[in-house]
């Protein structure tokens, strides 16, 4: 279906059936781990793709938390702390982002990231996971779930790429800058100018509901590794370039057959990923567990509301709080 026609058709779905059922209090907002404590938990897994940085908390069945651009596993720190009594919670850093170390020749595409996760899980002797994903991590979650369905028990998707909206149109200028080898300069500006970073023109200001609550420590934990060397700058640009072409169109038939129970929890104030795309997933996934809207939630709301993520994950997993 063409995007314009689809968005128009879905307006009533998102506005009526979804909105009326999903207006709820978003839960706890506390973030349990600061950057220093989180960094102390960081480990590295040796894989054929490189050294994959990750943080692990808890024991039991594994849950895999997938971040987006330009963040890393630190995004999920609050959720890991809240859910570690129920799952072996693991938050890796994708290749080209965070603290993961790969060679300059490494493919950084969503498909390569998916293949890396399979090798990563094999290395940790993990047969299957509950997926929790945000932003471009949602692309990789969908690829993993459709290509390796036996390895995915459940999937909790927050604002992320879906079907034709991958990557979003609004990302075109950033991708073009990355092709020109200059997107890394924007990350450097976020480090040099914290006012800009928290303004509406900056990533922090545009993607968080409360940008002033994103500390300098957190900002540095996200952006410093991206510009730490010429290689890392190049890989950041490469990550963006590799988001195009869209890998999700080809998996629509597999999504329609997916047996993993899937829940969408979607911020309503995110221009990149409108709620209509959550409605699209709800319509085509045979084991959809519906949608919960987060009123006023922007792209990175899961970092600000780990209690809501934990509440939804526990319900999807069938465990008691």
PDB file of C-alpha atoms in Angstrom:
ATOM      1  CA  UNK A   1       0.000   0.000   0.000  1.00  0.00           C
ATOM      2  CA  UNK A   2       1.288   3.486  -0.827  1.00  0.00           C
ATOM      3  CA  UNK A   3       2.330   5.436   2.253  1.00  0.00           C
ATOM      4  CA  UNK A   4      -0.005   8.413   1.743  1.00  0.00           C
ATOM      5  CA  UNK A   5      -3.062   6.232   1.230  1.00  0.00           C
ATOM      6  CA  UNK A   6      -2.087   3.994   4.127  1.00  0.00           C
ATOM      7  CA  UNK A   7      -1.604   6.854   6.565  1.00  0.00           C
ATOM      8  CA  UNK A   8      -4.988   8.243   5.690  1.00  0.00           C
ATOM      9  CA  UNK A   9      -6.655   4.860   6.078  1.00  0.00           C
ATOM     10  CA  UNK A  10      -5.032   4.283   9.458  1.00  0.00           C
ATOM     11  CA  UNK A  11      -5.954   7.617  11.015  1.00  0.00           C
ATOM     12  CA  UNK A  12      -9.272   6.326  12.257  1.00  0.00           C
ATOM     13  CA  UNK A  13      -7.683   3.154  13.616  1.00  0.00           C
ATOM     14  CA  UNK A  14      -5.069   5.041  15.631  1.00  0.00           C
ATOM     15  CA  UNK A  15      -7.525   7.696  16.725  1.00  0.00           C
ATOM     16  CA  UNK A  16     -10.405   5.490  17.772  1.00  0.00           C
ATOM     17  CA  UNK A  17      -9.675   1.854  18.645  1.00  0.00           C
ATOM     18  CA  UNK A  18      -6.134   2.469  19.849  1.00  0.00           C
ATOM     19  CA  UNK A  19      -6.444   5.806  21.605  1.00  0.00           C
ATOM     20  CA  UNK A  20      -9.534   4.903  23.557  1.00  0.00           C
ATOM     21  CA  UNK A  21      -7.943   1.722  24.873  1.00  0.00           C
ATOM     22  CA  UNK A  22      -4.446   2.962  25.628  1.00  0.00           C
ATOM     23  CA  UNK A  23      -4.511   6.262  27.515  1.00  0.00           C
ATOM     24  CA  UNK A  24      -2.762   5.237  30.722  1.00  0.00           C
ATOM     25  CA  UNK A  25      -0.301   6.529  33.266  1.00  0.00           C
ATOM     26  CA  UNK A  26       3.217   5.914  31.996  1.00  0.00           C
ATOM     27  CA  UNK A  27       4.615   4.546  35.250  1.00  0.00           C
ATOM     28  CA  UNK A  28       7.961   5.031  36.929  1.00  0.00           C
ATOM     29  CA  UNK A  29      10.559   7.363  35.451  1.00  0.00           C
ATOM     30  CA  UNK A  30      13.625   6.693  37.612  1.00  0.00           C
ATOM     31  CA  UNK A  31      16.872   5.692  35.909  1.00  0.00           C
ATOM     32  CA  UNK A  32      18.785   3.307  38.118  1.00  0.00           C
ATOM     33  CA  UNK A  33      22.328   3.388  36.719  1.00  0.00           C
ATOM     34  CA  UNK A  34      24.537   6.365  35.966  1.00  0.00           C
ATOM     35  CA  UNK A  35      27.150   6.218  33.209  1.00  0.00           C
ATOM     36  CA  UNK A  36      30.033   5.347  35.517  1.00  0.00           C
ATOM     37  CA  UNK A  37      28.246   2.367  37.051  1.00  0.00           C
ATOM     38  CA  UNK A  38      26.944   1.241  33.673  1.00  0.00           C
ATOM     39  CA  UNK A  39      30.402   1.406  32.109  1.00  0.00           C
ATOM     40  CA  UNK A  40      31.766  -0.721  34.953  1.00  0.00           C
ATOM     41  CA  UNK A  41      29.359  -3.485  33.892  1.00  0.00           C
ATOM     42  CA  UNK A  42      30.465  -3.410  30.251  1.00  0.00           C
ATOM     43  CA  UNK A  43      31.774  -6.649  28.777  1.00  0.00           C
ATOM     44  CA  UNK A  44      32.941  -7.681  25.311  1.00  0.00           C
ATOM     45  CA  UNK A  45      31.928 -10.752  23.325  1.00  0.00           C
ATOM     46  CA  UNK A  46      34.365 -11.973  20.683  1.00  0.00           C
ATOM     47  CA  UNK A  47      32.514 -12.764  17.452  1.00  0.00           C
ATOM     48  CA  UNK A  48      33.484 -13.164  13.773  1.00  0.00           C
ATOM     49  CA  UNK A  49      32.171  -9.615  13.364  1.00  0.00           C
ATOM     50  CA  UNK A  50      34.349  -8.045  16.049  1.00  0.00           C
ATOM     51  CA  UNK A  51      34.265  -7.318  19.773  1.00  0.00           C
ATOM     52  CA  UNK A  52      30.660  -6.652  20.701  1.00  0.00           C
ATOM     53  CA  UNK A  53      30.199  -4.438  23.760  1.00  0.00           C
ATOM     54  CA  UNK A  54      27.286  -5.308  26.009  1.00  0.00           C
ATOM     55  CA  UNK A  55      25.925  -5.009  29.525  1.00  0.00           C
ATOM     56  CA  UNK A  56      24.172  -7.911  31.234  1.00  0.00           C
ATOM     57  CA  UNK A  57      22.051  -7.969  34.369  1.00  0.00           C
ATOM     58  CA  UNK A  58      19.989 -10.735  35.959  1.00  0.00           C
ATOM     59  CA  UNK A  59      19.535 -14.450  35.384  1.00  0.00           C
ATOM     60  CA  UNK A  60      17.029 -16.769  33.751  1.00  0.00           C
ATOM     61  CA  UNK A  61      15.610 -16.688  30.200  1.00  0.00           C
ATOM     62  CA  UNK A  62      17.356 -14.026  28.140  1.00  0.00           C
ATOM     63  CA  UNK A  63      15.884 -10.712  27.021  1.00  0.00           C
ATOM     64  CA  UNK A  64      17.729  -8.734  24.341  1.00  0.00           C
ATOM     65  CA  UNK A  65      17.400  -4.925  24.287  1.00  0.00           C
ATOM     66  CA  UNK A  66      18.141  -3.220  20.959  1.00  0.00           C
ATOM     67  CA  UNK A  67      18.905   0.512  20.812  1.00  0.00           C
ATOM     68  CA  UNK A  68      18.746   3.008  17.962  1.00  0.00           C
ATOM     69  CA  UNK A  69      20.857   5.749  16.365  1.00  0.00           C
ATOM     70  CA  UNK A  70      23.002   7.404  17.734  1.00  0.00           C
ATOM     71  CA  UNK A  71      22.629   5.719  21.121  1.00  0.00           C
ATOM     72  CA  UNK A  72      23.971   2.515  22.670  1.00  0.00           C
ATOM     73  CA  UNK A  73      22.912   0.021  25.323  1.00  0.00           C
ATOM     74  CA  UNK A  74      22.953   2.742  27.993  1.00  0.00           C
ATOM     75  CA  UNK A  75      19.525   3.719  26.628  1.00  0.00           C
ATOM     76  CA  UNK A  76      18.041   0.655  28.385  1.00  0.00           C
ATOM     77  CA  UNK A  77      19.751   0.997  31.781  1.00  0.00           C
ATOM     78  CA  UNK A  78      16.539   1.666  33.709  1.00  0.00           C
ATOM     79  CA  UNK A  79      14.670  -1.180  32.040  1.00  0.00           C
ATOM     80  CA  UNK A  80      17.527  -3.603  32.697  1.00  0.00           C
ATOM     81  CA  UNK A  81      17.537  -2.717  36.383  1.00  0.00           C
ATOM     82  CA  UNK A  82      13.769  -3.143  36.702  1.00  0.00           C
ATOM     83  CA  UNK A  83      13.557  -6.382  34.725  1.00  0.00           C
ATOM     84  CA  UNK A  84      16.698  -8.182  35.897  1.00  0.00           C
ATOM     85  CA  UNK A  85      14.712 -10.096  38.524  1.00  0.00           C
ATOM     86  CA  UNK A  86      12.725 -11.744  35.709  1.00  0.00           C
ATOM     87  CA  UNK A  87      15.210 -12.131  32.859  1.00  0.00           C
ATOM     88  CA  UNK A  88      18.847 -12.287  31.938  1.00  0.00           C
ATOM     89  CA  UNK A  89      18.745  -8.779  30.463  1.00  0.00           C
ATOM     90  CA  UNK A  90      21.349  -8.038  27.785  1.00  0.00           C
ATOM     91  CA  UNK A  91      21.909  -4.726  25.995  1.00  0.00           C
ATOM     92  CA  UNK A  92      24.537  -4.885  23.216  1.00  0.00           C
ATOM     93  CA  UNK A  93      25.956  -1.963  21.260  1.00  0.00           C
ATOM     94  CA  UNK A  94      25.460  -2.244  17.518  1.00  0.00           C
ATOM     95  CA  UNK A  95      28.403  -2.231  15.116  1.00  0.00           C
ATOM     96  CA  UNK A  96      29.370   1.345  14.303  1.00  0.00           C
ATOM     97  CA  UNK A  97      27.725   2.713  17.463  1.00  0.00           C
ATOM     98  CA  UNK A  98      28.539   2.720  21.152  1.00  0.00           C
ATOM     99  CA  UNK A  99      31.594   0.858  22.382  1.00  0.00           C
ATOM    100  CA  UNK A 100      31.554  -2.123  20.028  1.00  0.00           C
ATOM    101  CA  UNK A 101      34.825  -2.570  18.104  1.00  0.00           C
ATOM    102  CA  UNK A 102      34.808  -3.770  14.486  1.00  0.00           C
ATOM    103  CA  UNK A 103      37.161  -3.425  11.544  1.00  0.00           C
ATOM    104  CA  UNK A 104      36.943  -0.684   8.943  1.00  0.00           C
ATOM    105  CA  UNK A 105      35.818  -3.269   6.369  1.00  0.00           C
ATOM    106  CA  UNK A 106      32.880  -4.541   8.431  1.00  0.00           C
ATOM    107  CA  UNK A 107      29.446  -4.339   6.822  1.00  0.00           C
ATOM    108  CA  UNK A 108      27.197  -2.190   9.057  1.00  0.00           C
ATOM    109  CA  UNK A 109      23.860  -2.820   7.350  1.00  0.00           C
ATOM    110  CA  UNK A 110      20.770  -3.957   9.273  1.00  0.00           C
ATOM    111  CA  UNK A 111      21.224  -7.429   7.810  1.00  0.00           C
ATOM    112  CA  UNK A 112      24.842  -7.588   9.011  1.00  0.00           C
ATOM    113  CA  UNK A 113      23.722  -6.372  12.446  1.00  0.00           C
ATOM    114  CA  UNK A 114      21.132  -9.159  12.497  1.00  0.00           C
ATOM    115  CA  UNK A 115      23.733 -11.745  11.562  1.00  0.00           C
ATOM    116  CA  UNK A 116      26.013 -10.342  14.265  1.00  0.00           C
ATOM    117  CA  UNK A 117      23.297 -10.795  16.891  1.00  0.00           C
ATOM    118  CA  UNK A 118      22.907 -14.450  15.936  1.00  0.00           C
ATOM    119  CA  UNK A 119      26.663 -14.978  16.370  1.00  0.00           C
ATOM    120  CA  UNK A 120      26.564 -12.958  19.586  1.00  0.00           C
ATOM    121  CA  UNK A 121      23.781 -15.118  21.032  1.00  0.00           C
ATOM    122  CA  UNK A 122      25.563 -18.286  19.926  1.00  0.00           C
ATOM    123  CA  UNK A 123      28.690 -17.119  21.721  1.00  0.00           C
ATOM    124  CA  UNK A 124      26.705 -16.627  24.919  1.00  0.00           C
ATOM    125  CA  UNK A 125      24.935 -19.996  24.477  1.00  0.00           C
ATOM    126  CA  UNK A 126      21.535 -18.320  24.303  1.00  0.00           C
ATOM    127  CA  UNK A 127      19.023 -20.253  22.181  1.00  0.00           C
ATOM    128  CA  UNK A 128      16.133 -17.765  22.269  1.00  0.00           C
ATOM    129  CA  UNK A 129      15.296 -14.300  23.570  1.00  0.00           C
ATOM    130  CA  UNK A 130      12.519 -11.860  24.325  1.00  0.00           C
ATOM    131  CA  UNK A 131      13.210  -8.845  22.129  1.00  0.00           C
ATOM    132  CA  UNK A 132      12.756  -5.223  23.229  1.00  0.00           C
ATOM    133  CA  UNK A 133      13.611  -2.632  20.567  1.00  0.00           C
ATOM    134  CA  UNK A 134      13.539   1.069  19.705  1.00  0.00           C
ATOM    135  CA  UNK A 135      14.270   3.197  16.621  1.00  0.00           C
ATOM    136  CA  UNK A 136      16.602   1.523  14.083  1.00  0.00           C
ATOM    137  CA  UNK A 137      16.943  -1.337  16.562  1.00  0.00           C
ATOM    138  CA  UNK A 138      13.356  -2.161  15.629  1.00  0.00           C
ATOM    139  CA  UNK A 139      14.435  -2.815  12.044  1.00  0.00           C
ATOM    140  CA  UNK A 140      16.945  -5.361  13.265  1.00  0.00           C
ATOM    141  CA  UNK A 141      14.434  -6.882  15.693  1.00  0.00           C
ATOM    142  CA  UNK A 142      11.993  -7.519  12.852  1.00  0.00           C
ATOM    143  CA  UNK A 143      14.706  -9.036  10.674  1.00  0.00           C
ATOM    144  CA  UNK A 144      15.824 -11.307  13.509  1.00  0.00           C
ATOM    145  CA  UNK A 145      12.270 -12.386  14.322  1.00  0.00           C
ATOM    146  CA  UNK A 146      11.368 -13.227  10.726  1.00  0.00           C
ATOM    147  CA  UNK A 147      14.666 -14.811   9.684  1.00  0.00           C
ATOM    148  CA  UNK A 148      15.218 -16.748  12.927  1.00  0.00           C
ATOM    149  CA  UNK A 149      11.725 -17.210  14.391  1.00  0.00           C
ATOM    150  CA  UNK A 150      12.860 -20.065  16.615  1.00  0.00           C
ATOM    151  CA  UNK A 151      15.142 -17.634  18.456  1.00  0.00           C
ATOM    152  CA  UNK A 152      12.483 -15.054  19.346  1.00  0.00           C
ATOM    153  CA  UNK A 153       9.899 -15.824  22.033  1.00  0.00           C
ATOM    154  CA  UNK A 154       8.260 -12.398  22.150  1.00  0.00           C
ATOM    155  CA  UNK A 155       8.821  -8.935  20.724  1.00  0.00           C
ATOM    156  CA  UNK A 156       8.136  -5.574  22.379  1.00  0.00           C
ATOM    157  CA  UNK A 157       8.473  -2.787  19.811  1.00  0.00           C
ATOM    158  CA  UNK A 158       8.631   0.897  20.667  1.00  0.00           C
ATOM    159  CA  UNK A 159       8.787   3.748  18.130  1.00  0.00           C
ATOM    160  CA  UNK A 160      10.753   2.277  15.255  1.00  0.00           C
ATOM    161  CA  UNK A 161      11.033   1.696  11.515  1.00  0.00           C
ATOM    162  CA  UNK A 162       8.116  -0.186   9.986  1.00  0.00           C
ATOM    163  CA  UNK A 163       7.507  -1.362   6.411  1.00  0.00           C
ATOM    164  CA  UNK A 164       7.657   1.609   3.976  1.00  0.00           C
ATOM    165  CA  UNK A 165       8.768   4.003   6.722  1.00  0.00           C
ATOM    166  CA  UNK A 166      12.333   2.655   6.800  1.00  0.00           C
ATOM    167  CA  UNK A 167      14.261   4.854   6.963  1.00  0.00           C
ATOM    168  CA  UNK A 168      11.857   7.743   7.615  1.00  0.00           C
ATOM    169  CA  UNK A 169      11.797  10.515   5.025  1.00  0.00           C
ATOM    170  CA  UNK A 170      13.038  12.969   7.644  1.00  0.00           C
ATOM    171  CA  UNK A 171      16.322  11.038   7.808  1.00  0.00           C
ATOM    172  CA  UNK A 172      17.184  11.762   4.178  1.00  0.00           C
ATOM    173  CA  UNK A 173      19.347  14.835   4.899  1.00  0.00           C
ATOM    174  CA  UNK A 174      21.260  12.960   7.601  1.00  0.00           C
ATOM    175  CA  UNK A 175      21.860  10.018   5.291  1.00  0.00           C
ATOM    176  CA  UNK A 176      23.044  12.359   2.540  1.00  0.00           C
ATOM    177  CA  UNK A 177      25.418  14.013   5.006  1.00  0.00           C
ATOM    178  CA  UNK A 178      26.716  10.584   5.979  1.00  0.00           C
ATOM    179  CA  UNK A 179      27.315   9.742   2.317  1.00  0.00           C
ATOM    180  CA  UNK A 180      29.336  12.936   2.082  1.00  0.00           C
ATOM    181  CA  UNK A 181      31.284  11.866   5.172  1.00  0.00           C
ATOM    182  CA  UNK A 182      30.122  14.771   7.309  1.00  0.00           C
ATOM    183  CA  UNK A 183      27.384  13.476   9.646  1.00  0.00           C
ATOM    184  CA  UNK A 184      29.988  12.895  12.363  1.00  0.00           C
ATOM    185  CA  UNK A 185      30.404  16.675  12.624  1.00  0.00           C
ATOM    186  CA  UNK A 186      26.856  16.887  13.966  1.00  0.00           C
ATOM    187  CA  UNK A 187      27.788  14.471  16.759  1.00  0.00           C
ATOM    188  CA  UNK A 188      30.844  16.564  17.565  1.00  0.00           C
ATOM    189  CA  UNK A 189      28.646  19.650  17.799  1.00  0.00           C
ATOM    190  CA  UNK A 190      26.468  17.874  20.379  1.00  0.00           C
ATOM    191  CA  UNK A 191      29.551  17.433  22.529  1.00  0.00           C
ATOM    192  CA  UNK A 192      30.853  20.959  21.989  1.00  0.00           C
ATOM    193  CA  UNK A 193      27.535  22.780  22.379  1.00  0.00           C
ATOM    194  CA  UNK A 194      25.265  21.296  25.037  1.00  0.00           C
ATOM    195  CA  UNK A 195      22.690  24.079  24.554  1.00  0.00           C
ATOM    196  CA  UNK A 196      22.356  23.068  20.910  1.00  0.00           C
ATOM    197  CA  UNK A 197      22.162  19.388  21.857  1.00  0.00           C
ATOM    198  CA  UNK A 198      19.169  20.062  24.115  1.00  0.00           C
ATOM    199  CA  UNK A 199      17.473  22.477  21.714  1.00  0.00           C
ATOM    200  CA  UNK A 200      14.757  21.508  19.234  1.00  0.00           C
ATOM    201  CA  UNK A 201      17.444  21.337  16.526  1.00  0.00           C
ATOM    202  CA  UNK A 202      19.548  18.875  18.506  1.00  0.00           C
ATOM    203  CA  UNK A 203      18.978  15.160  18.935  1.00  0.00           C
ATOM    204  CA  UNK A 204      18.463  15.410  22.687  1.00  0.00           C
ATOM    205  CA  UNK A 205      15.960  18.234  22.371  1.00  0.00           C
ATOM    206  CA  UNK A 206      13.997  16.665  19.548  1.00  0.00           C
ATOM    207  CA  UNK A 207      13.927  13.031  20.716  1.00  0.00           C
ATOM    208  CA  UNK A 208      13.386  13.340  24.496  1.00  0.00           C
ATOM    209  CA  UNK A 209      10.341  14.681  26.303  1.00  0.00           C
ATOM    210  CA  UNK A 210      12.522  16.239  29.030  1.00  0.00           C
ATOM    211  CA  UNK A 211      15.866  17.071  27.385  1.00  0.00           C
ATOM    212  CA  UNK A 212      17.119  19.019  30.385  1.00  0.00           C
ATOM    213  CA  UNK A 213      17.055  15.787  32.384  1.00  0.00           C
ATOM    214  CA  UNK A 214      19.553  14.153  30.006  1.00  0.00           C
ATOM    215  CA  UNK A 215      22.772  14.784  31.925  1.00  0.00           C
ATOM    216  CA  UNK A 216      26.103  15.848  30.454  1.00  0.00           C
ATOM    217  CA  UNK A 217      27.422  12.475  31.614  1.00  0.00           C
ATOM    218  CA  UNK A 218      24.803  10.642  29.573  1.00  0.00           C
ATOM    219  CA  UNK A 219      25.358  12.867  26.562  1.00  0.00           C
ATOM    220  CA  UNK A 220      29.080  12.126  26.667  1.00  0.00           C
ATOM    221  CA  UNK A 221      28.496   8.393  27.097  1.00  0.00           C
ATOM    222  CA  UNK A 222      26.464   8.405  23.889  1.00  0.00           C
ATOM    223  CA  UNK A 223      28.429  10.764  21.655  1.00  0.00           C
ATOM    224  CA  UNK A 224      32.087  10.497  22.683  1.00  0.00           C
ATOM    225  CA  UNK A 225      32.714   7.013  21.251  1.00  0.00           C
ATOM    226  CA  UNK A 226      31.193   8.067  17.918  1.00  0.00           C
ATOM    227  CA  UNK A 227      33.895  10.667  17.325  1.00  0.00           C
ATOM    228  CA  UNK A 228      36.751   9.056  19.250  1.00  0.00           C
ATOM    229  CA  UNK A 229      38.849   8.394  16.121  1.00  0.00           C
ATOM    230  CA  UNK A 230      38.743   8.756  12.359  1.00  0.00           C
ATOM    231  CA  UNK A 231      37.670   5.115  12.138  1.00  0.00           C
ATOM    232  CA  UNK A 232      34.767   5.628  14.529  1.00  0.00           C
ATOM    233  CA  UNK A 233      33.668   8.765  12.661  1.00  0.00           C
ATOM    234  CA  UNK A 234      33.721   6.827   9.419  1.00  0.00           C
ATOM    235  CA  UNK A 235      31.739   3.976  10.941  1.00  0.00           C
ATOM    236  CA  UNK A 236      29.087   6.355  12.262  1.00  0.00           C
ATOM    237  CA  UNK A 237      28.642   7.703   8.749  1.00  0.00           C
ATOM    238  CA  UNK A 238      28.640   4.140   7.447  1.00  0.00           C
ATOM    239  CA  UNK A 239      25.881   3.097   9.854  1.00  0.00           C
ATOM    240  CA  UNK A 240      23.581   5.783   8.456  1.00  0.00           C
ATOM    241  CA  UNK A 241      24.416   5.063   4.834  1.00  0.00           C
ATOM    242  CA  UNK A 242      23.671   1.370   5.385  1.00  0.00           C
ATOM    243  CA  UNK A 243      20.109   2.148   6.564  1.00  0.00           C
ATOM    244  CA  UNK A 244      19.223   2.610   2.896  1.00  0.00           C
ATOM    245  CA  UNK A 245      17.895   0.693   0.956  1.00  0.00           C
ATOM    246  CA  UNK A 246      14.903  -0.396   3.016  1.00  0.00           C
ATOM    247  CA  UNK A 247      15.257  -4.039   4.166  1.00  0.00           C
ATOM    248  CA  UNK A 248      11.749  -4.316   5.652  1.00  0.00           C
ATOM    249  CA  UNK A 249       9.594  -4.388   2.525  1.00  0.00           C
ATOM    250  CA  UNK A 250      10.825  -7.869   1.654  1.00  0.00           C
ATOM    251  CA  UNK A 251       9.849  -9.349   5.025  1.00  0.00           C
ATOM    252  CA  UNK A 252       6.171  -8.380   5.007  1.00  0.00           C
ATOM    253  CA  UNK A 253       5.051 -11.935   4.088  1.00  0.00           C
ATOM    254  CA  UNK A 254       7.151 -13.332   6.946  1.00  0.00           C
ATOM    255  CA  UNK A 255       5.720 -10.785   9.389  1.00  0.00           C
ATOM    256  CA  UNK A 256       2.236 -11.947   8.422  1.00  0.00           C
ATOM    257  CA  UNK A 257       3.261 -15.468   9.471  1.00  0.00           C
ATOM    258  CA  UNK A 258       5.172 -14.523  12.612  1.00  0.00           C
ATOM    259  CA  UNK A 259       4.127 -16.585  15.619  1.00  0.00           C
ATOM    260  CA  UNK A 260       5.938 -14.544  18.296  1.00  0.00           C
ATOM    261  CA  UNK A 261       3.518 -12.563  20.507  1.00  0.00           C
ATOM    262  CA  UNK A 262       4.264  -8.896  19.783  1.00  0.00           C
ATOM    263  CA  UNK A 263       3.227  -5.738  21.614  1.00  0.00           C
ATOM    264  CA  UNK A 264       3.624  -2.170  20.306  1.00  0.00           C
ATOM    265  CA  UNK A 265       4.175   0.658  22.819  1.00  0.00           C
ATOM    266  CA  UNK A 266       4.302   3.922  20.908  1.00  0.00           C
ATOM    267  CA  UNK A 267       4.970   7.567  21.753  1.00  0.00           C
ATOM    268  CA  UNK A 268       2.440   9.919  20.172  1.00  0.00           C
ATOM    269  CA  UNK A 269       4.731  12.944  19.664  1.00  0.00           C
ATOM    270  CA  UNK A 270       7.367  11.335  17.432  1.00  0.00           C
ATOM    271  CA  UNK A 271       7.378  12.786  13.888  1.00  0.00           C
ATOM    272  CA  UNK A 272       9.660  10.042  12.574  1.00  0.00           C
ATOM    273  CA  UNK A 273       7.456   7.099  13.510  1.00  0.00           C
ATOM    274  CA  UNK A 274       3.737   8.018  13.638  1.00  0.00           C
ATOM    275  CA  UNK A 275       1.299   5.805  15.526  1.00  0.00           C
ATOM    276  CA  UNK A 276      -0.210   4.708  12.217  1.00  0.00           C
ATOM    277  CA  UNK A 277       2.743   2.379  11.763  1.00  0.00           C
ATOM    278  CA  UNK A 278       2.041   0.724  15.095  1.00  0.00           C
ATOM    279  CA  UNK A 279      -1.504   0.241  13.783  1.00  0.00           C
ATOM    280  CA  UNK A 280      -0.077  -1.349  10.621  1.00  0.00           C
ATOM    281  CA  UNK A 281       1.859  -3.881  12.689  1.00  0.00           C
ATOM    282  CA  UNK A 282      -1.163  -4.567  14.862  1.00  0.00           C
ATOM    283  CA  UNK A 283      -3.196  -5.316  11.751  1.00  0.00           C
ATOM    284  CA  UNK A 284      -0.794  -7.716  10.034  1.00  0.00           C
ATOM    285  CA  UNK A 285       0.867  -9.576  12.920  1.00  0.00           C
ATOM    286  CA  UNK A 286      -1.146 -12.720  13.668  1.00  0.00           C
ATOM    287  CA  UNK A 287      -0.014 -12.737  17.311  1.00  0.00           C
ATOM    288  CA  UNK A 288      -0.241  -9.008  17.972  1.00  0.00           C
ATOM    289  CA  UNK A 289      -1.006  -8.149  21.573  1.00  0.00           C
ATOM    290  CA  UNK A 290      -2.211  -4.688  20.600  1.00  0.00           C
ATOM    291  CA  UNK A 291      -0.928  -1.161  21.082  1.00  0.00           C
ATOM    292  CA  UNK A 292      -0.354   1.096  24.043  1.00  0.00           C
ATOM    293  CA  UNK A 293       0.081   4.768  23.279  1.00  0.00           C
ATOM    294  CA  UNK A 294       2.393   6.930  25.363  1.00  0.00           C
ATOM    295  CA  UNK A 295       0.854  10.396  25.279  1.00  0.00           C
ATOM    296  CA  UNK A 296       3.491  13.002  24.435  1.00  0.00           C
ATOM    297  CA  UNK A 297       6.183  10.348  24.080  1.00  0.00           C
ATOM    298  CA  UNK A 298       9.001  11.196  21.681  1.00  0.00           C
ATOM    299  CA  UNK A 299      11.405   8.806  19.968  1.00  0.00           C
ATOM    300  CA  UNK A 300      13.535   7.959  22.998  1.00  0.00           C
ATOM    301  CA  UNK A 301      10.744   7.868  25.579  1.00  0.00           C
ATOM    302  CA  UNK A 302      11.757   4.319  26.741  1.00  0.00           C
ATOM    303  CA  UNK A 303      14.842   5.797  28.389  1.00  0.00           C
ATOM    304  CA  UNK A 304      12.699   8.279  30.302  1.00  0.00           C
ATOM    305  CA  UNK A 305       9.992   5.769  31.270  1.00  0.00           C
ATOM    306  CA  UNK A 306      11.664   2.452  32.102  1.00  0.00           C
ATOM    307  CA  UNK A 307       8.804   1.630  34.446  1.00  0.00           C
ATOM    308  CA  UNK A 308       6.388   1.597  31.541  1.00  0.00           C
ATOM    309  CA  UNK A 309       8.740  -0.614  29.513  1.00  0.00           C
ATOM    310  CA  UNK A 310       9.035  -2.989  32.481  1.00  0.00           C
ATOM    311  CA  UNK A 311       5.282  -3.071  33.010  1.00  0.00           C
ATOM    312  CA  UNK A 312       4.617  -3.932  29.370  1.00  0.00           C
ATOM    313  CA  UNK A 313       7.430  -6.476  29.197  1.00  0.00           C
ATOM    314  CA  UNK A 314       6.194  -8.292  32.294  1.00  0.00           C
ATOM    315  CA  UNK A 315       2.682  -8.475  30.882  1.00  0.00           C
ATOM    316  CA  UNK A 316       3.949  -9.769  27.534  1.00  0.00           C
ATOM    317  CA  UNK A 317       6.193 -12.333  29.241  1.00  0.00           C
ATOM    318  CA  UNK A 318       3.468 -13.433  31.633  1.00  0.00           C
ATOM    319  CA  UNK A 319       5.433 -12.730  34.813  1.00  0.00           C
ATOM    320  CA  UNK A 320       4.379 -11.034  38.035  1.00  0.00           C
ATOM    321  CA  UNK A 321       5.796  -7.627  38.943  1.00  0.00           C
TER     322      UNK A 321
END
